[in-house]
Short mmCIF file of C-alpha atoms in Angstrom, two decimals:
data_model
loop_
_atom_site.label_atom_id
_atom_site.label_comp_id
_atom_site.label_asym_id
_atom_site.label_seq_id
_atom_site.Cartn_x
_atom_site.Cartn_y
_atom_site.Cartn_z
CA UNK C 1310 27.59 -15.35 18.90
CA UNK C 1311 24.42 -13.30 18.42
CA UNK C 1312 20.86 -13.66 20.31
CA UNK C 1313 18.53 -15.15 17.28
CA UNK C 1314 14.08 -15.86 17.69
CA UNK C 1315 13.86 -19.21 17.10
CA UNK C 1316 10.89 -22.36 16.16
CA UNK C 1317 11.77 -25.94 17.39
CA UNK C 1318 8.05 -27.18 17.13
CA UNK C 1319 5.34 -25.58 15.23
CA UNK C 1320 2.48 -24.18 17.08
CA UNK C 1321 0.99 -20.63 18.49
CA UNK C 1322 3.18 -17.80 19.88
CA UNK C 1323 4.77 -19.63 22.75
CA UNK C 1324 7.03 -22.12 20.83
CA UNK C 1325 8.71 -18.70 19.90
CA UNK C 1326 12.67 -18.96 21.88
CA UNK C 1327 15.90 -17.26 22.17
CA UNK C 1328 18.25 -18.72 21.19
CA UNK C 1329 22.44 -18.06 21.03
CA UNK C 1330 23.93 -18.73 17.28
CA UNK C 1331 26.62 -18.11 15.40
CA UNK C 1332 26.68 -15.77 12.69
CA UNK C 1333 29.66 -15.23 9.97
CA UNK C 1334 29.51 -13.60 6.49
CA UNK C 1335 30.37 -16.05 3.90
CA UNK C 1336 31.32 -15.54 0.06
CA UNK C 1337 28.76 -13.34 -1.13
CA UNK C 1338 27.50 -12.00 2.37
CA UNK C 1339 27.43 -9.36 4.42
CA UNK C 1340 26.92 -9.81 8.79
CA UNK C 1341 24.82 -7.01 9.70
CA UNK C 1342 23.59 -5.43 12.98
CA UNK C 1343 20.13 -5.12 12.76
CA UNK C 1344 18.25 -2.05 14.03
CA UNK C 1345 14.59 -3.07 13.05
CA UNK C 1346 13.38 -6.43 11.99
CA UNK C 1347 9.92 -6.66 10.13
CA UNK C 1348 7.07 -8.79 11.61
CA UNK C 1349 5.00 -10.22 8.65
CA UNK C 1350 1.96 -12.74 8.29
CA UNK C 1351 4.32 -15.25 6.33
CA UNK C 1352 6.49 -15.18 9.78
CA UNK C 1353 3.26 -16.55 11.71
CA UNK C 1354 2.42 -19.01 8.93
CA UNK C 1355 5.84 -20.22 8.88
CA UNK C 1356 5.84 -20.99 13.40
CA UNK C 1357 2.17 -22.53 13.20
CA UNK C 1358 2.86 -24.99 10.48
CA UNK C 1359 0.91 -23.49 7.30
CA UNK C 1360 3.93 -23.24 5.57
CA UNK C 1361 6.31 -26.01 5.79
CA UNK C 1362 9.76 -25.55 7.03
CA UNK C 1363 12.69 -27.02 8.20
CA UNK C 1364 13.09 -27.19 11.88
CA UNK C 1365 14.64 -25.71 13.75
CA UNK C 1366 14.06 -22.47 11.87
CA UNK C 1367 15.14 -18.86 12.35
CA UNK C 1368 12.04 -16.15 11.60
CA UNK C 1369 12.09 -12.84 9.94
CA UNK C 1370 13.02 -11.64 6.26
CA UNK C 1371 13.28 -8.34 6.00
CA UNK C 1372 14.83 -5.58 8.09
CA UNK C 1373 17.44 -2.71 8.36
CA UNK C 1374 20.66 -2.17 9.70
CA UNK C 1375 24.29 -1.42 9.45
CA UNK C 1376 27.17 -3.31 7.95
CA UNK C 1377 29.94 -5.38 10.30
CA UNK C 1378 31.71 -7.54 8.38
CA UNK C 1379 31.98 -8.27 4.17
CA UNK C 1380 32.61 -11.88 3.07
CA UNK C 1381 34.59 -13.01 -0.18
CA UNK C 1382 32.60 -11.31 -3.33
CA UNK C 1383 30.47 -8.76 -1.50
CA UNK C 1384 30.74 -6.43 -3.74
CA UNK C 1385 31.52 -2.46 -3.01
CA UNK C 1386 29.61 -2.88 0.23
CA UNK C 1387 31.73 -2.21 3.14
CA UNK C 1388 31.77 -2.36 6.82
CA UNK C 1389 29.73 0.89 7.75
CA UNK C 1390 27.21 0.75 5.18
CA UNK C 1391 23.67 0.84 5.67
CA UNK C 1392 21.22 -1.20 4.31
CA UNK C 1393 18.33 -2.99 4.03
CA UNK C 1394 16.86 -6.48 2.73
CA UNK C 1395 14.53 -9.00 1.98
CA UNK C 1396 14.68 -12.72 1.60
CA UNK C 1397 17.55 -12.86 4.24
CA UNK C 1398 16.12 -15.93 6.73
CA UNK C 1399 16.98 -15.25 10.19
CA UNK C 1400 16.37 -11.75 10.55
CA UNK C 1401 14.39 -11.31 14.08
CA UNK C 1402 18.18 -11.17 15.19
CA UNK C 1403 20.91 -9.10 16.68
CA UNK C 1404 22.56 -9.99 13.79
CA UNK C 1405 22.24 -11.29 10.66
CA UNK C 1406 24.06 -12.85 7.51
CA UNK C 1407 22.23 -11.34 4.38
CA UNK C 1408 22.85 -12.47 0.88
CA UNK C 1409 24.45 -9.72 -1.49
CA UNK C 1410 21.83 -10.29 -3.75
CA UNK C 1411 19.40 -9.19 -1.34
CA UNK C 1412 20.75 -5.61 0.29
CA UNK C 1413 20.30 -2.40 -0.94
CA UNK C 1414 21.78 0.95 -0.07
CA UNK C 1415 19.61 3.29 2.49
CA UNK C 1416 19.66 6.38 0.83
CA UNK C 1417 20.35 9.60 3.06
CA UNK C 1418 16.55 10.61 2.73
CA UNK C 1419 15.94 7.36 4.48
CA UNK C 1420 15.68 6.82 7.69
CA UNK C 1421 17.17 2.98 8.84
CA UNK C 1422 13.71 1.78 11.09
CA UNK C 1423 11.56 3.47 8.31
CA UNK C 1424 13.90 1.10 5.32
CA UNK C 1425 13.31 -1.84 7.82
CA UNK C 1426 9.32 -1.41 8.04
CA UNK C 1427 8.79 -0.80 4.08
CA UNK C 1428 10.97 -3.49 1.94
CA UNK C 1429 8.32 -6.89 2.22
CA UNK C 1430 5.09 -4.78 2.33
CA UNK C 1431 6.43 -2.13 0.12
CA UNK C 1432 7.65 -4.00 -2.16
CA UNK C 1433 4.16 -6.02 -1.79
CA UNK C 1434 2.11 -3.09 -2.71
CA UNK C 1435 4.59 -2.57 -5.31
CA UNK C 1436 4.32 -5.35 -7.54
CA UNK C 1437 0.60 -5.90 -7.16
CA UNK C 1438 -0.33 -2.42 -8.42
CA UNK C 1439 1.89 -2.20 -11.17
CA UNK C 1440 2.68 -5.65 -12.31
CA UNK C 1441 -0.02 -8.31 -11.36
CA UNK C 1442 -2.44 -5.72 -12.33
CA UNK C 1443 -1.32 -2.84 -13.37
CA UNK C 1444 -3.19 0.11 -11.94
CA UNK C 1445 -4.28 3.32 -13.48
CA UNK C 1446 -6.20 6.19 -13.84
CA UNK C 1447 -9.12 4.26 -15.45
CA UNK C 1448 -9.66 1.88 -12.24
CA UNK C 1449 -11.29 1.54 -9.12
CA UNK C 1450 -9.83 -0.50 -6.90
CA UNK C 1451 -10.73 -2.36 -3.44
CA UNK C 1452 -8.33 -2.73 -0.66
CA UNK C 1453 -8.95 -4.64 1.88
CA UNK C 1454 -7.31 -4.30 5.70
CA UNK C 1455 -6.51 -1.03 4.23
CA UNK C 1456 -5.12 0.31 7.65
CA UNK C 1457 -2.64 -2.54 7.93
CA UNK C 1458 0.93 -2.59 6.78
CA UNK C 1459 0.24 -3.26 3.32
CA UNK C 1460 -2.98 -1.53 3.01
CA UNK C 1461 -2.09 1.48 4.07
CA UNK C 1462 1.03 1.67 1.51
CA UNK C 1463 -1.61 0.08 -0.97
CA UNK C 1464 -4.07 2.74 -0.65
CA UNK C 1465 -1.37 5.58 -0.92
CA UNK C 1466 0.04 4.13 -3.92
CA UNK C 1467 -3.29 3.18 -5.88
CA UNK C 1468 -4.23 7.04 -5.31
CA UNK C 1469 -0.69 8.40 -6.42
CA UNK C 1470 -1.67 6.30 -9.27
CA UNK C 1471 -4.83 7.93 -10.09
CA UNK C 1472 -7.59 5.24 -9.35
CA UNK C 1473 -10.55 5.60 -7.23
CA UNK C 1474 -9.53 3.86 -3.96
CA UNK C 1475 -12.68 1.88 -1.56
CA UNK C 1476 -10.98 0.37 1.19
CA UNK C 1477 -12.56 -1.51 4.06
CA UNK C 1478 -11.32 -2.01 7.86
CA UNK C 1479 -12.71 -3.68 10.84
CA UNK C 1480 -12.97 -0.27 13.11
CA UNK C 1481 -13.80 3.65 13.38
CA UNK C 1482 -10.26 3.54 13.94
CA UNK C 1483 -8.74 2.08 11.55
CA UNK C 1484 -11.85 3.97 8.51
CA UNK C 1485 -9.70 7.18 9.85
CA UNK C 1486 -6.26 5.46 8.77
CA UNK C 1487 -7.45 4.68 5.43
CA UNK C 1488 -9.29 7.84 5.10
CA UNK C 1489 -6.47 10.12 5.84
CA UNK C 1490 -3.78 7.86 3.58
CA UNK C 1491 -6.47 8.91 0.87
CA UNK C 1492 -9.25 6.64 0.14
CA UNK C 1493 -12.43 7.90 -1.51
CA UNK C 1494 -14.75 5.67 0.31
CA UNK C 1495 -14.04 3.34 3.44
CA UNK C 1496 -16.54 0.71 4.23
CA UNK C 1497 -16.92 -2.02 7.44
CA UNK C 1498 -16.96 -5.21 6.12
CA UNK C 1499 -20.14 -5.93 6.63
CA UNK C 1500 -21.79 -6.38 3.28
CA UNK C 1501 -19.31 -4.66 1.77
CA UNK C 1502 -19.64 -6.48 -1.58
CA UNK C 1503 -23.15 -5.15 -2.13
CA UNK C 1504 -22.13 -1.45 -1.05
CA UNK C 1505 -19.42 -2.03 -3.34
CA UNK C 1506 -21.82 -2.15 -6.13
CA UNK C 1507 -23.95 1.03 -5.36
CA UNK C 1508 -20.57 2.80 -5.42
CA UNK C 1509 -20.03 1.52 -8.94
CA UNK C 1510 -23.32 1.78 -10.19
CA UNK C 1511 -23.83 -2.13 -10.40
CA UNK C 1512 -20.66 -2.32 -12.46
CA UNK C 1513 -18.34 -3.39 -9.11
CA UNK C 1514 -13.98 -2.84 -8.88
CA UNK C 1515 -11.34 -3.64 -11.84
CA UNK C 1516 -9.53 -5.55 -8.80
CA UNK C 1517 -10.04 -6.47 -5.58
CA UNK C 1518 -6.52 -6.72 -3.18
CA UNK C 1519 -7.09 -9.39 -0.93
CA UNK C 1520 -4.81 -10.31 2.02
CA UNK C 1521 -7.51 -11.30 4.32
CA UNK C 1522 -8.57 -14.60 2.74
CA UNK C 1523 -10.94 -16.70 3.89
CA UNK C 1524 -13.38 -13.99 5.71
CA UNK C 1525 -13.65 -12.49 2.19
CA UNK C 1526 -12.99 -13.95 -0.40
CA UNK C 1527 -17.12 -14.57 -1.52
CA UNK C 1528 -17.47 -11.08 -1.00
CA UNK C 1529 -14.64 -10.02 -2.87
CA UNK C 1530 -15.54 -12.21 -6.00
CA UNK C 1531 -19.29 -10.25 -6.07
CA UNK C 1532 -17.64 -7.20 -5.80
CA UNK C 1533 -15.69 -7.55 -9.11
CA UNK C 1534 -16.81 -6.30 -13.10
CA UNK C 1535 -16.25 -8.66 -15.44
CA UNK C 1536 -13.24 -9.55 -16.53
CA UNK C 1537 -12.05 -8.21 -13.61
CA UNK C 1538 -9.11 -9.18 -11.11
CA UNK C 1539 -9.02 -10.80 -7.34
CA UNK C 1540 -5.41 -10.93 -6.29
CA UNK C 1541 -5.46 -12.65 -3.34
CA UNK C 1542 -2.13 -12.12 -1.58
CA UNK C 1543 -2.51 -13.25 1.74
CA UNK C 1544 -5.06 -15.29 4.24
CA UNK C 1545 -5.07 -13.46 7.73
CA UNK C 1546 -8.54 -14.60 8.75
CA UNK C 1547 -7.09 -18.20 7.30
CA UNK C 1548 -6.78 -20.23 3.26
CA UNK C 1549 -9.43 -20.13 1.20
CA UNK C 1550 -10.77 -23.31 0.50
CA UNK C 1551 -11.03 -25.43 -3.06
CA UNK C 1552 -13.40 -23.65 -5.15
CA UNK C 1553 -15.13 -24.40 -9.11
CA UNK C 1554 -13.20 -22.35 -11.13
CA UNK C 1555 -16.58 -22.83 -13.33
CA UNK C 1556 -17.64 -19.90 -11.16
CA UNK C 1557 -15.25 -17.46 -12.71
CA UNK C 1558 -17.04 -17.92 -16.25
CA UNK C 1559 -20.48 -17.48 -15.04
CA UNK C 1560 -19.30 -14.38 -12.65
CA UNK C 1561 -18.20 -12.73 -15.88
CA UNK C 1562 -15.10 -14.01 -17.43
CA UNK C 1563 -13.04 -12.97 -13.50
CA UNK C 1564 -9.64 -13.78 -12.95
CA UNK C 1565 -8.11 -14.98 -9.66
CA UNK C 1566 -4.42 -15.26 -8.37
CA UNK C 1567 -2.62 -15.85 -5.82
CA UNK C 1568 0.80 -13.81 -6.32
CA UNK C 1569 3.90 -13.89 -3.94
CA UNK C 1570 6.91 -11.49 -3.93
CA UNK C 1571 9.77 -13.57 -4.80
CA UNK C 1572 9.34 -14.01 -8.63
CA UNK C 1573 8.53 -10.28 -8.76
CA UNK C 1574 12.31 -9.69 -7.52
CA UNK C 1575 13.84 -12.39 -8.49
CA UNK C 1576 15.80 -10.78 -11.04
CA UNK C 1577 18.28 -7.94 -9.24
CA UNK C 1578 17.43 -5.21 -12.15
CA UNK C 1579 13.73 -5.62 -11.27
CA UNK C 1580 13.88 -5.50 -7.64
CA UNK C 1581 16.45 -2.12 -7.48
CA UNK C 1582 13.75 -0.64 -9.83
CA UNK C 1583 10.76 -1.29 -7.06
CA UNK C 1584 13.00 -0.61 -3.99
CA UNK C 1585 14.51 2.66 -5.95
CA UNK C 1586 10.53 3.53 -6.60
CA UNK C 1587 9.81 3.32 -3.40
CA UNK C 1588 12.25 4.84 -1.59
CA UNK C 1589 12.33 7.62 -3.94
CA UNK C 1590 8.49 8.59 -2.60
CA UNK C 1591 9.49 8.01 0.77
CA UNK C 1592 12.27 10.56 0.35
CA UNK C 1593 10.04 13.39 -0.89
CA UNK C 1594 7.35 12.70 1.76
CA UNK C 1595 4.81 11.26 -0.82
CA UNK C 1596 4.49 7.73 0.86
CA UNK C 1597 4.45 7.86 4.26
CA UNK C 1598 5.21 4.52 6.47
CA UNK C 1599 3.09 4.29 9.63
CA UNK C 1600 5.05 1.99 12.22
CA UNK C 1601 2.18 0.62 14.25
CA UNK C 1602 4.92 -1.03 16.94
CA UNK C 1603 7.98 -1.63 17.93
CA UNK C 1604 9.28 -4.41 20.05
CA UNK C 1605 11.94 -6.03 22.24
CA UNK C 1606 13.24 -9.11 20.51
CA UNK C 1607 12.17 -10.82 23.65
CA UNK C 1608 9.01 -9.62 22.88
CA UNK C 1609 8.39 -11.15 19.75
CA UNK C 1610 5.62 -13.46 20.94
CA UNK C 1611 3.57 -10.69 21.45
CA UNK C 1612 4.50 -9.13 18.04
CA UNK C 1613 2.50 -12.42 16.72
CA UNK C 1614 -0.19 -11.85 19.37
CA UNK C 1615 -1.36 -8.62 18.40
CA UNK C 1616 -0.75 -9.32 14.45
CA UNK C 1617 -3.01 -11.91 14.38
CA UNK C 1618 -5.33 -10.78 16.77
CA UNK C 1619 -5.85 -7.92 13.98
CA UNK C 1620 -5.03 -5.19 16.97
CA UNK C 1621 -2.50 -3.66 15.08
CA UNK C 1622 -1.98 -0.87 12.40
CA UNK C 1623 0.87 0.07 9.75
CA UNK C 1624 3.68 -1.82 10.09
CA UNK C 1625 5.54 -4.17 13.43
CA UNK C 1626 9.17 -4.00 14.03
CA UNK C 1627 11.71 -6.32 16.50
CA UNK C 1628 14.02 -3.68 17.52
CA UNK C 1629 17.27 -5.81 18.29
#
């Protein structure tokens, strides 16, 4: 038995319980202890109904930890190992049963909380700067929350990249966060589309990342040059509602889309590559993972609180 965060009814922080399950590693599993469990938006979407799922259901996704028992076809992993995931339901746990498929090796470089706070929002940043639009030297990008968890990894990795970086963020704070991860210009969002475009000299971003949503999403389209890109990956001020796609033509031939991890490592060769990537600049101190708080598991209500109250920088962690 194993002490597991919990939804029975869909609604704000509260309906958040403790619960006592049972955990085993089946063919093709491995039961891990876990040492840091990731706290993401999709987690809060998933308790308050926006996304549909079965109830009861066990949060978290993504996390860290070490090895205790192999099932049937696991592989060369072995009891001792540690790893890290994504995709593996269940994981604001003491323990949790995570698909083969789904752990990698922590390399020595590594430290375990560190693995635990980079593998959603690292592999996030990931894919959306060098698959769903692939970043270079040529581009200047806009990040948005760029002091959050995946803004901050966003902003480091567009720069690494060579592109000019703007970023925006709600506070003084938070400007200083982006600034020092190494954006050229950080902006408040108020009328940030229009500042946008005296940066650019009236030609406005390649692409605009967008995990804010609804607050702005106009903005963000009249900050883009045409036949430029708004990846909208996320909605933390809420969804963005039906809009003409008519619009995109007369903007100047824009694309939109709305991207989400799981077909970017859906195949295994594709997601070792990003993990591997990222790791690999972790390990020689190039990207840097700021973990903006860790809690309790008994704590993870207020985890939720302060994520979507937008008090929160870098990265949350459940530490079991």
């Amino acid at each position: 038995m194993t002490n597991a965060i919990r939804v029975h009814e869909t609604g704000g922080p509260e309906v958040l319980r403790l619960d006592e399950v049972t955990r085993e590693a089946g063919t093709g599993q491995l039961l891990v202890r876990v040492e840091a469990a990731g706290v993401n938006f999709i987690d809060t979407y998933q308790r308050s109904g926006v996304y549909s799922v079965e109830l009861p259901h066990a949060l978290g996704l993504e996390g860290a930890g070490t090895v205790e028992a192999v099932g049937d076809g696991a592989g060369d992993f072995a009891p001792g190992d540690r790893v890290a995931w994504v995709w593996a339901a269940g994981s604001y746990a003491e323990h949790v049963v995570v698909p083969v498929e789904r752990a990698v090796r922590i390399p020595d470089a590594v430290d375990t909380k560190t693995a635990g706070a980079l593998m959603l929002q690292g592999l996030t940043a990931h894919y959306l700067l060098r698959s769903t639009y692939r970043v270079d030297e040529t581009d200047t990008v806009l990040v948005h929350a760029a002091a959050g968890g995946v803004g901050l990894l966003l902003v480091q990795l567009a720069t690494s990249l060579g592109a000019r970086v703007i970023a925006t963020a709600s506070t003084a704070e938070k400007r200083a966060l982006a600034t020092g991860a190494g954006a050229d210009e950080v902006l408040g969002y108020e009328d940030f589309d229009t500042k946008v475009r005296e940066l650019t000299g009236g030609t406005g971003v390649s692409v605009v990342y967008d995990g804010v949503g609804k607050d702005t999403f106009e903005a963000s389209l009249a900050s883009i040059r045409p036949r430029g890109y708004l990846v909208l990956f996320g909605g933390s001020s809420g969804q963005v509602p039906p809009f003409d796609l008519q619009r995109l033509n007369a903007a100047g031939s824009l694309f939109v889309t709305r991207p989400s991890l799981g077909p970017y490592i859906a195949d295994r060769a594709e997601y070792e590559w990003r993990v591997g990537e990222l790791f690999e600049a972790v390990g020689n101190g190039s990207l840097q993972v700021r973990i903006g708080g860790s809690y309790p598991l008994t704590e993870a209500a207020n985890a939720h609180r302060d994520l979507e109250g937008r008090k929160t920088t870098g990265k949350l962690l459940l530490v079991p």
